[in-house]
Amino acid sequence: MTGELFLAIDVGTGSVRAALIDTSGNIVEIAAREHDQIVPQFGWAEQRPLDWWEGACIAIRTVLDKAEGARERISIVAVCGQMHGLVLIDDAGQLTRDTAPLWNDKRTLNLVRRFEAENEPGSYLAESGNTPTPAWPGFKLQWVRDADPEAYRRSAVAMMPKDYINFRLTGEIAMDTGDASCSFLMNPATLAWSPAMIERMGLDARLLPPIRNPLEIIGRVTDQAALATGLNAGTPVMVGGADYPVALLGSGVCRPGLGSDSTGTGAIVTMIADKPLLDPEISNVATIEGNWAPFVLLETGGDGMRWARRAFHDGALSYGDIVARAEKAPAGCEALLFMPFLTGERLGQHRNARAQFFGLGAGHGMEHLHRAILEGIAFAMARHIRIMEHSSGKRLERMIAAGGGARTKLWLKIKASVFDTPVMVPQEPECGLMGCAAMAATATGRFSRPDDAADAYVRYAEEIAPDPAWVEVYSHVQPVFERLYHHSMALYDDMDALAARIHPAGTRT
């Protein structure tokens, strides 16, 4: 076989995947190597960077062996990876800590709480582009400084997971704008490290690597990396990107007015804007094409269905059975609402929010309860979409659905009708790999812009249009949901106090 190929590498939480992609955007070969999370204590989550590198080497060799002449046909390598995982190396390139705390690690929670108590949002939003959360690497650096000062002292540079793979491939170190924008240390206006945030966090600026455009070439595969991976020495490697903005590009979400619904256990709601939206309830990540992706993470997405399956049916029904029951209830569930905060909220002043059904009557049955859960999550997503629309001055024109939630047709139709916006489902679910391909095609000169490459590469399997009758019903339900959301806030602290009194040894999870 002949023909140029791109090599895409995706360092995920569950595995490292490598894929050969042709210049038309088709995945030719793909291989994965799984790795485990380490949970040394409750709330912590770590992985070994050496496992990522070993997995990358094995996955790369596997795809190279599957495609004839692949080594010579690869024109460029593009890497994306899970965000927020803090990797520290010394001057010799050796890890100063064997493990890296991941995006879902909560060990920094007390540091976040202290920061929030000492700083008003208006004093840091413009400098950081984000509101505090335990995920951000800035807080992880604080934790290492305090809990492992020897490792902090020996460290020469801090990097993200995909940066470590780039370093092992090329010997070069840089961080892309996407990962840097979610560090809590980058100024979104200058796209440079913020001296004000570094000082406020009490960190050492020497640890922060150069910030570079994801489309630039960081370096070339070294002789040592060639021996480990089977790649040809000298193959160019891109700076690459954080997995979420790369996946946005790979799903076609790359212009203002386009949105993304990535529903798995939780739900990430994103709307592309030309600048970050500085709101305490919204996070911001820089995108590959040079825009911004304001986003909100709802802790309860698909987990709402999982909870219903366990709580109502003791696991006896399948998810398909639950959806089939929900289909029997009318839009609006005859004035039954569900507030989808089973594990609280990620950001804002009410992280101790609780879930509730409101409006239950004798005529409601299990079908209403199930549909109310699907609708409630959609209403919560719509609430944040309206905040983003108001802040950006741009209306949501089209929503692209990804994740497990994109496989539930009823839920997609509910969302389309709640948002009053068509929902599109990408034909290729490997959006991260497709984003890498779009970056590679741009870097090799096939397209002048990555969004042009995405237009050419991303195809959609279906479009779900809003149901006009449902749109009418939901237009009356959404304002009631909003009022219930705000009125419920007054009770959350009371509920925590009540829970502590009734069950002092218990904890909310």
PDB file of C-alpha atoms in Angstrom, residues 7-20 29-37 47-63 66 77-82 102 160-166 168-169 229 231 243 430 432-433 436:
ATOM      1  CA  LEU A   7      -0.178   8.975  13.404  1.00  0.00           C
ATOM      2  CA  ALA A   8      -2.562  10.066  16.155  1.00  0.00           C
ATOM      3  CA  ILE A   9      -1.932   9.194  19.808  1.00  0.00           C
ATOM      4  CA  ASP A  10      -4.585   9.707  22.500  1.00  0.00           C
ATOM      5  CA  VAL A  11      -3.490   9.351  26.138  1.00  0.00           C
ATOM      6  CA  GLY A  12      -6.792   8.599  27.849  1.00  0.00           C
ATOM      7  CA  THR A  13      -7.690   7.797  31.434  1.00  0.00           C
ATOM      8  CA  GLY A  14      -8.357   4.154  30.604  1.00  0.00           C
ATOM      9  CA  SER A  15      -5.871   3.511  27.800  1.00  0.00           C
ATOM     10  CA  VAL A  16      -3.415   4.902  25.307  1.00  0.00           C
ATOM     11  CA  ARG A  17      -4.659   4.598  21.733  1.00  0.00           C
ATOM     12  CA  ALA A  18      -2.678   4.946  18.553  1.00  0.00           C
ATOM     13  CA  ALA A  19      -4.276   5.278  15.123  1.00  0.00           C
ATOM     14  CA  LEU A  20      -3.115   5.567  11.537  1.00  0.00           C
ATOM     15  CA  GLU A  29      -5.675   1.089  11.892  1.00  0.00           C
ATOM     16  CA  ILE A  30      -6.188   1.570  15.608  1.00  0.00           C
ATOM     17  CA  ALA A  31      -4.748  -0.112  18.696  1.00  0.00           C
ATOM     18  CA  ALA A  32      -5.073   0.464  22.421  1.00  0.00           C
ATOM     19  CA  ARG A  33      -3.144  -0.432  25.538  1.00  0.00           C
ATOM     20  CA  GLU A  34      -5.032  -0.198  28.826  1.00  0.00           C
ATOM     21  CA  HIS A  35      -3.648   1.187  32.076  1.00  0.00           C
ATOM     22  CA  ASP A  36      -5.043   1.371  35.583  1.00  0.00           C
ATOM     23  CA  GLN A  37      -5.892   4.156  37.977  1.00  0.00           C
ATOM     24  CA  GLN A  47      -1.454   6.987  37.199  1.00  0.00           C
ATOM     25  CA  ARG A  48       2.146   6.210  36.327  1.00  0.00           C
ATOM     26  CA  PRO A  49       3.489   8.278  33.408  1.00  0.00           C
ATOM     27  CA  LEU A  50       5.803   5.386  32.599  1.00  0.00           C
ATOM     28  CA  ASP A  51       2.682   3.274  31.976  1.00  0.00           C
ATOM     29  CA  TRP A  52       1.482   5.881  29.458  1.00  0.00           C
ATOM     30  CA  TRP A  53       4.809   5.736  27.621  1.00  0.00           C
ATOM     31  CA  GLU A  54       4.900   1.936  27.653  1.00  0.00           C
ATOM     32  CA  GLY A  55       1.318   1.852  26.379  1.00  0.00           C
ATOM     33  CA  ALA A  56       2.109   4.368  23.646  1.00  0.00           C
ATOM     34  CA  CYS A  57       5.100   2.326  22.473  1.00  0.00           C
ATOM     35  CA  ILE A  58       3.067  -0.893  22.325  1.00  0.00           C
ATOM     36  CA  ALA A  59       0.074   0.743  20.604  1.00  0.00           C
ATOM     37  CA  ILE A  60       2.318   2.473  18.043  1.00  0.00           C
ATOM     38  CA  ARG A  61       4.198  -0.740  17.228  1.00  0.00           C
ATOM     39  CA  THR A  62       0.896  -2.583  16.876  1.00  0.00           C
ATOM     40  CA  VAL A  63      -0.546  -0.207  14.260  1.00  0.00           C
ATOM     41  CA  LYS A  66      -0.701  -3.804  10.686  1.00  0.00           C
ATOM     42  CA  VAL A  77       2.617  12.642  14.682  1.00  0.00           C
ATOM     43  CA  ALA A  78      -0.146  14.380  16.658  1.00  0.00           C
ATOM     44  CA  VAL A  79      -0.706  13.637  20.340  1.00  0.00           C
ATOM     45  CA  CYS A  80      -3.662  14.564  22.543  1.00  0.00           C
ATOM     46  CA  GLY A  81      -4.223  13.554  26.120  1.00  0.00           C
ATOM     47  CA  GLN A  82      -6.270  13.680  29.285  1.00  0.00           C
ATOM     48  CA  LEU A 102      -5.278  12.964  37.570  1.00  0.00           C
ATOM     49  CA  MET A 160       0.562  17.428  31.261  1.00  0.00           C
ATOM     50  CA  PRO A 161       0.163  13.788  30.137  1.00  0.00           C
ATOM     51  CA  LYS A 162       0.452  14.417  26.392  1.00  0.00           C
ATOM     52  CA  ASP A 163       3.451  16.679  27.035  1.00  0.00           C
ATOM     53  CA  TYR A 164       5.242  13.761  28.682  1.00  0.00           C
ATOM     54  CA  ILE A 165       4.661  11.586  25.601  1.00  0.00           C
ATOM     55  CA  ASN A 166       5.952  14.416  23.401  1.00  0.00           C
ATOM     56  CA  ARG A 168       9.728  10.968  25.370  1.00  0.00           C
ATOM     57  CA  LEU A 169       9.279  11.137  21.590  1.00  0.00           C
ATOM     58  CA  THR A 229       8.280   2.830  19.152  1.00  0.00           C
ATOM     59  CA  LEU A 231       8.858   5.004  14.213  1.00  0.00           C
ATOM     60  CA  ASP A 243      -8.018  15.923  24.701  1.00  0.00           C
ATOM     61  CA  GLU A 430     -13.356   8.639  17.924  1.00  0.00           C
ATOM     62  CA  GLY A 432     -10.164  12.878  19.673  1.00  0.00           C
ATOM     63  CA  LEU A 433      -8.372  10.932  16.968  1.00  0.00           C
ATOM     64  CA  CYS A 436      -5.567  14.922  15.787  1.00  0.00           C
TER      65      CYS A 436
END
